[in-house]
mmCIF file of C-alpha atoms in Angstrom:
data_model
loop_
_atom_site.group_PDB
_atom_site.id
_atom_site.type_symbol
_atom_site.label_atom_id
_atom_site.label_comp_id
_atom_site.label_asym_id
_atom_site.label_seq_id
_atom_site.Cartn_x
_atom_site.Cartn_y
_atom_site.Cartn_z
ATOM 1 C CA GLY A 1458 91.973 42.699 27.847
ATOM 2 C CA PRO A 1459 89.987 46.030 26.733
ATOM 3 C CA ARG A 1460 91.008 47.230 23.873
ATOM 4 C CA TYR A 1461 92.359 50.748 23.683
ATOM 5 C CA LEU A 1462 91.370 54.362 21.689
ATOM 6 C CA ASN A 1463 94.262 53.956 18.757
ATOM 7 C CA THR A 1464 93.894 58.339 18.300
ATOM 8 C CA THR A 1465 94.640 58.519 22.401
ATOM 9 C CA ALA A 1466 97.763 56.844 21.610
ATOM 10 C CA VAL A 1467 98.708 59.142 18.150
ATOM 11 C CA PHE A 1468 97.727 62.145 21.120
ATOM 12 C CA PHE A 1469 99.570 60.954 24.150
ATOM 13 C CA SER A 1470 102.724 59.991 22.332
ATOM 14 C CA GLU A 1471 103.207 63.207 20.840
ATOM 15 C CA VAL A 1472 102.547 64.802 23.901
ATOM 16 C CA LEU A 1473 105.061 62.777 25.772
ATOM 17 C CA LYS A 1474 107.864 63.633 22.645
ATOM 18 C CA MET A 1475 106.439 67.177 23.783
ATOM 19 C CA VAL A 1476 107.647 66.576 27.533
ATOM 20 C CA CYS A 1477 110.249 64.160 26.996
ATOM 21 C CA SER A 1478 111.701 67.002 24.661
ATOM 22 C CA TYR A 1479 111.845 69.798 26.678
ATOM 23 C CA PHE A 1480 113.164 68.044 29.358
ATOM 24 C CA PHE A 1481 116.114 67.556 27.540
ATOM 25 C CA LEU A 1482 116.034 71.169 25.800
ATOM 26 C CA CYS A 1483 116.294 72.300 29.463
ATOM 27 C CA PHE A 1484 119.549 69.308 30.329
ATOM 28 C CA GLU A 1485 121.063 71.143 26.717
ATOM 29 C CA LYS A 1486 120.398 74.999 27.861
ATOM 30 C CA GLY A 1487 121.523 74.170 31.851
ATOM 31 C CA ASP A 1488 118.693 75.600 33.360
ATOM 32 C CA ILE A 1489 114.863 74.888 33.238
ATOM 33 C CA GLY A 1490 114.109 79.032 32.845
ATOM 34 C CA THR A 1491 116.901 79.832 29.933
ATOM 35 C CA ALA A 1492 114.755 76.434 28.492
ATOM 36 C CA THR A 1493 111.383 77.604 28.960
ATOM 37 C CA SER A 1494 112.301 81.280 27.691
ATOM 38 C CA LEU A 1495 113.516 79.425 24.198
ATOM 39 C CA VAL A 1496 110.503 78.121 23.631
ATOM 40 C CA TRP A 1497 108.436 81.156 24.587
ATOM 41 C CA GLN A 1498 109.960 82.560 22.184
ATOM 42 C CA THR A 1499 109.742 79.484 19.692
ATOM 43 C CA PHE A 1500 105.817 79.492 19.859
ATOM 44 C CA THR A 1501 105.643 83.521 19.820
ATOM 45 C CA GLY A 1502 108.069 85.124 17.761
ATOM 46 C CA LYS A 1503 108.804 82.628 14.449
ATOM 47 C CA PHE A 1504 105.568 82.103 13.499
ATOM 48 C CA LEU A 1505 106.772 81.094 10.081
ATOM 49 C CA GLU A 1506 109.309 79.323 11.438
ATOM 50 C CA LEU A 1507 106.461 77.174 13.110
ATOM 51 C CA LEU A 1508 103.956 76.814 10.682
ATOM 52 C CA LYS A 1509 106.742 75.122 8.407
ATOM 53 C CA VAL A 1510 107.277 72.766 10.942
ATOM 54 C CA SER A 1511 103.436 71.937 11.115
ATOM 55 C CA ILE A 1512 103.821 70.310 7.301
ATOM 56 C CA PRO A 1513 106.073 67.198 9.302
ATOM 57 C CA GLY A 1514 103.612 67.438 12.248
ATOM 58 C CA LEU A 1515 100.595 66.855 10.674
ATOM 59 C CA LEU A 1516 102.704 64.111 8.569
ATOM 60 C CA TYR A 1517 103.889 62.194 11.355
ATOM 61 C CA THR A 1518 100.383 62.276 12.792
ATOM 62 C CA VAL A 1519 98.539 60.609 9.740
ATOM 63 C CA GLN A 1520 101.738 58.325 9.670
ATOM 64 C CA ASN A 1521 101.267 57.357 13.895
ATOM 65 C CA ASN A 1522 97.369 56.997 12.838
ATOM 66 C CA LEU A 1523 97.847 55.416 9.479
ATOM 67 C CA LEU A 1524 99.735 52.689 11.415
ATOM 68 C CA PHE A 1525 97.188 51.730 13.585
ATOM 69 C CA ILE A 1526 95.133 50.862 11.113
ATOM 70 C CA SER A 1527 97.971 48.809 8.879
ATOM 71 C CA LEU A 1528 98.002 47.100 12.091
ATOM 72 C CA SER A 1529 94.659 45.904 12.937
ATOM 73 C CA ASN A 1530 94.344 44.486 9.110
ATOM 74 C CA LEU A 1531 97.854 42.869 8.545
ATOM 75 C CA SER A 1532 99.905 40.452 10.673
ATOM 76 C CA GLY A 1533 102.621 41.851 12.906
ATOM 77 C CA ALA A 1534 105.128 40.412 10.747
ATOM 78 C CA VAL A 1535 104.023 41.294 7.750
ATOM 79 C CA TYR A 1536 102.997 44.975 8.186
ATOM 80 C CA GLN A 1537 107.246 45.152 9.819
ATOM 81 C CA VAL A 1538 108.357 44.370 6.573
ATOM 82 C CA THR A 1539 105.930 45.990 4.267
ATOM 83 C CA TYR A 1540 106.906 49.523 6.503
ATOM 84 C CA GLN A 1541 110.306 48.726 5.940
ATOM 85 C CA LEU A 1542 109.408 50.337 2.637
ATOM 86 C CA LYS A 1543 110.120 53.489 4.103
ATOM 87 C CA ILE A 1544 113.979 53.250 3.195
ATOM 88 C CA LEU A 1545 112.851 53.096 -0.254
ATOM 89 C CA THR A 1546 110.483 56.390 -0.127
ATOM 90 C CA THR A 1547 113.370 58.292 1.897
ATOM 91 C CA ALA A 1548 115.623 57.459 0.134
ATOM 92 C CA VAL A 1549 113.922 58.043 -3.219
ATOM 93 C CA LEU A 1550 112.352 61.468 -1.633
ATOM 94 C CA SER A 1551 115.377 62.273 -0.878
ATOM 95 C CA VAL A 1552 116.587 61.814 -4.033
ATOM 96 C CA ILE A 1553 113.932 63.819 -5.460
ATOM 97 C CA ILE A 1554 113.619 67.142 -2.803
ATOM 98 C CA LEU A 1555 116.882 67.343 -0.969
ATOM 99 C CA GLY A 1556 118.875 66.574 -4.400
ATOM 100 C CA LYS A 1557 121.051 63.154 -2.697
ATOM 101 C CA ALA A 1558 123.235 60.944 -4.851
ATOM 102 C CA LEU A 1559 122.306 57.717 -4.281
ATOM 103 C CA GLY A 1560 125.231 55.099 -5.827
ATOM 104 C CA THR A 1561 124.566 51.959 -7.560
ATOM 105 C CA GLU A 1562 125.298 49.907 -4.296
ATOM 106 C CA LYS A 1563 122.790 51.643 -2.843
ATOM 107 C CA TRP A 1564 119.930 51.443 -5.443
ATOM 108 C CA CYS A 1565 120.813 47.511 -5.697
ATOM 109 C CA ALA A 1566 120.135 47.100 -1.773
ATOM 110 C CA LEU A 1567 116.249 49.251 -2.353
ATOM 111 C CA PHE A 1568 115.350 46.733 -4.986
ATOM 112 C CA LEU A 1569 116.752 43.735 -3.044
ATOM 113 C CA LEU A 1570 114.064 45.355 -0.585
ATOM 114 C CA THR A 1571 110.821 45.913 -2.558
ATOM 115 C CA GLY A 1572 111.527 42.917 -3.716
ATOM 116 C CA GLY A 1573 111.806 41.153 -0.634
ATOM 117 C CA VAL A 1574 108.918 43.319 0.567
ATOM 118 C CA THR A 1575 106.933 42.033 -2.561
ATOM 119 C CA LEU A 1576 107.173 38.849 -1.612
ATOM 120 C CA ILE A 1577 105.966 38.495 1.582
ATOM 121 C CA GLN A 1578 102.693 40.265 0.564
ATOM 122 C CA MET A 1579 101.857 36.652 -2.494
ATOM 123 C CA PRO A 1580 100.188 34.292 -1.009
ATOM 124 C CA ARG A 1581 102.082 31.500 0.506
ATOM 125 C CA GLY A 1582 98.692 28.689 0.669
ATOM 126 C CA ASP A 1583 95.409 28.716 2.751
ATOM 127 C CA ALA A 1584 96.507 28.295 5.643
ATOM 128 C CA ALA A 1585 98.390 32.131 6.081
ATOM 129 C CA ALA A 1586 96.256 33.405 3.535
ATOM 130 C CA THR A 1587 92.898 32.644 6.233
ATOM 131 C CA ALA A 1588 95.692 33.918 9.236
ATOM 132 C CA HIS A 1589 95.639 37.249 6.969
ATOM 133 C CA HIS A 1590 91.439 37.181 6.876
ATOM 134 C CA ALA A 1591 90.570 35.983 10.192
ATOM 135 C CA LYS A 1592 92.570 39.088 11.419
ATOM 136 C CA GLY A 1593 91.135 42.384 8.740
ATOM 137 C CA ASN A 1594 91.069 43.128 5.940
ATOM 138 C CA GLN A 1595 94.773 42.939 4.117
ATOM 139 C CA PHE A 1596 93.823 45.260 1.552
ATOM 140 C CA VAL A 1597 93.341 47.988 3.442
ATOM 141 C CA GLY A 1598 96.220 47.476 6.008
ATOM 142 C CA LEU A 1599 98.524 47.378 2.367
ATOM 143 C CA VAL A 1600 96.912 50.252 1.721
ATOM 144 C CA ALA A 1601 97.628 52.099 4.929
ATOM 145 C CA VAL A 1602 101.178 50.760 5.678
ATOM 146 C CA LEU A 1603 101.790 51.606 2.393
ATOM 147 C CA CYS A 1604 100.412 55.623 2.803
ATOM 148 C CA ALA A 1605 102.108 55.698 6.241
ATOM 149 C CA CYS A 1606 105.906 54.654 4.548
ATOM 150 C CA MET A 1607 105.130 57.556 1.747
ATOM 151 C CA THR A 1608 104.130 60.350 4.893
ATOM 152 C CA SER A 1609 106.731 59.094 6.740
ATOM 153 C CA GLY A 1610 109.665 58.796 4.253
ATOM 154 C CA LEU A 1611 108.234 62.745 2.897
ATOM 155 C CA ALA A 1612 107.900 64.435 6.335
ATOM 156 C CA GLY A 1613 111.677 62.822 7.621
ATOM 157 C CA VAL A 1614 112.720 64.772 4.125
ATOM 158 C CA TYR A 1615 110.601 67.686 4.988
ATOM 159 C CA LEU A 1616 112.408 68.015 8.451
ATOM 160 C CA GLU A 1617 115.638 66.993 7.670
ATOM 161 C CA LYS A 1618 115.221 70.459 4.600
ATOM 162 C CA ILE A 1619 113.835 72.667 7.137
ATOM 163 C CA LEU A 1620 116.898 71.419 10.162
ATOM 164 C CA LYS A 1621 119.800 72.104 7.546
ATOM 165 C CA GLN A 1622 118.432 75.743 6.941
ATOM 166 C CA SER A 1623 118.406 77.036 10.751
ATOM 167 C CA ASP A 1624 120.536 76.246 13.523
ATOM 168 C CA THR A 1625 117.472 75.855 16.142
ATOM 169 C CA SER A 1626 118.360 72.880 18.489
ATOM 170 C CA ILE A 1627 116.348 69.680 17.320
ATOM 171 C CA TRP A 1628 114.969 69.106 20.821
ATOM 172 C CA LEU A 1629 113.096 72.352 20.425
ATOM 173 C CA ARG A 1630 111.893 72.086 17.065
ATOM 174 C CA ASN A 1631 110.800 68.394 18.709
ATOM 175 C CA ILE A 1632 108.588 70.465 20.740
ATOM 176 C CA GLN A 1633 106.805 72.077 17.878
ATOM 177 C CA LEU A 1634 106.155 68.513 16.297
ATOM 178 C CA GLY A 1635 104.833 67.202 19.077
ATOM 179 C CA LEU A 1636 102.605 70.562 19.994
ATOM 180 C CA ILE A 1637 101.107 70.280 16.514
ATOM 181 C CA GLY A 1638 100.773 66.745 16.645
ATOM 182 C CA ALA A 1639 99.278 66.383 19.938
ATOM 183 C CA ILE A 1640 96.986 69.545 19.214
ATOM 184 C CA LEU A 1641 95.747 67.162 15.653
ATOM 185 C CA GLY A 1642 95.779 64.123 17.538
ATOM 186 C CA LEU A 1643 93.260 65.534 20.356
ATOM 187 C CA ALA A 1644 91.557 66.486 17.260
ATOM 188 C CA GLY A 1645 91.331 63.078 15.921
ATOM 189 C CA CYS A 1646 90.598 61.846 19.481
ATOM 190 C CA PHE A 1647 87.316 64.441 18.990
ATOM 191 C CA MET A 1648 86.168 63.637 15.771
ATOM 192 C CA GLN A 1649 86.767 59.565 15.924
ATOM 193 C CA ASP A 1650 86.324 59.048 19.261
ATOM 194 C CA GLY A 1651 84.424 61.753 21.191
ATOM 195 C CA GLU A 1652 81.214 59.797 22.246
#
């Protein structure tokens, strides 16, 4: 069938996240007026908080675009297994940024995960190599998925830090993330596919 534009898919996923989060916020607050007033106050009165949320919003938008690049250059199985490294990056960044402590059992599990991802990247014969190269540049796909793992881990840990520092509703945070992601996604649409 006809190909879709990756940047457009990223933009509309952010718009959909924003709309769904708004409906959940309305349900949480009990009526549309209260939810709308809260959203308006957050966007007009708390500019510093909006700037803080713009960092994970940017990272998530970059991550989503990187995932499309990796998926167009790797087989689905290799992409899916390699993307599980986001668990490792999130854990390491949680230790560094949030000061969390991981026990020996968790570190061993992360080591096994890394070993499994490494094994899936190793060549398995001529048929497998041909299948990977026929779909795209495996190196580009691997770099893109590893960068997506890093941005995912960093965005998740940074967002957790923001959420712990305030009592703002998760739905309101998602609306902020969705708006920032939609703006950045729309800019990406025009820069990448504006013709």
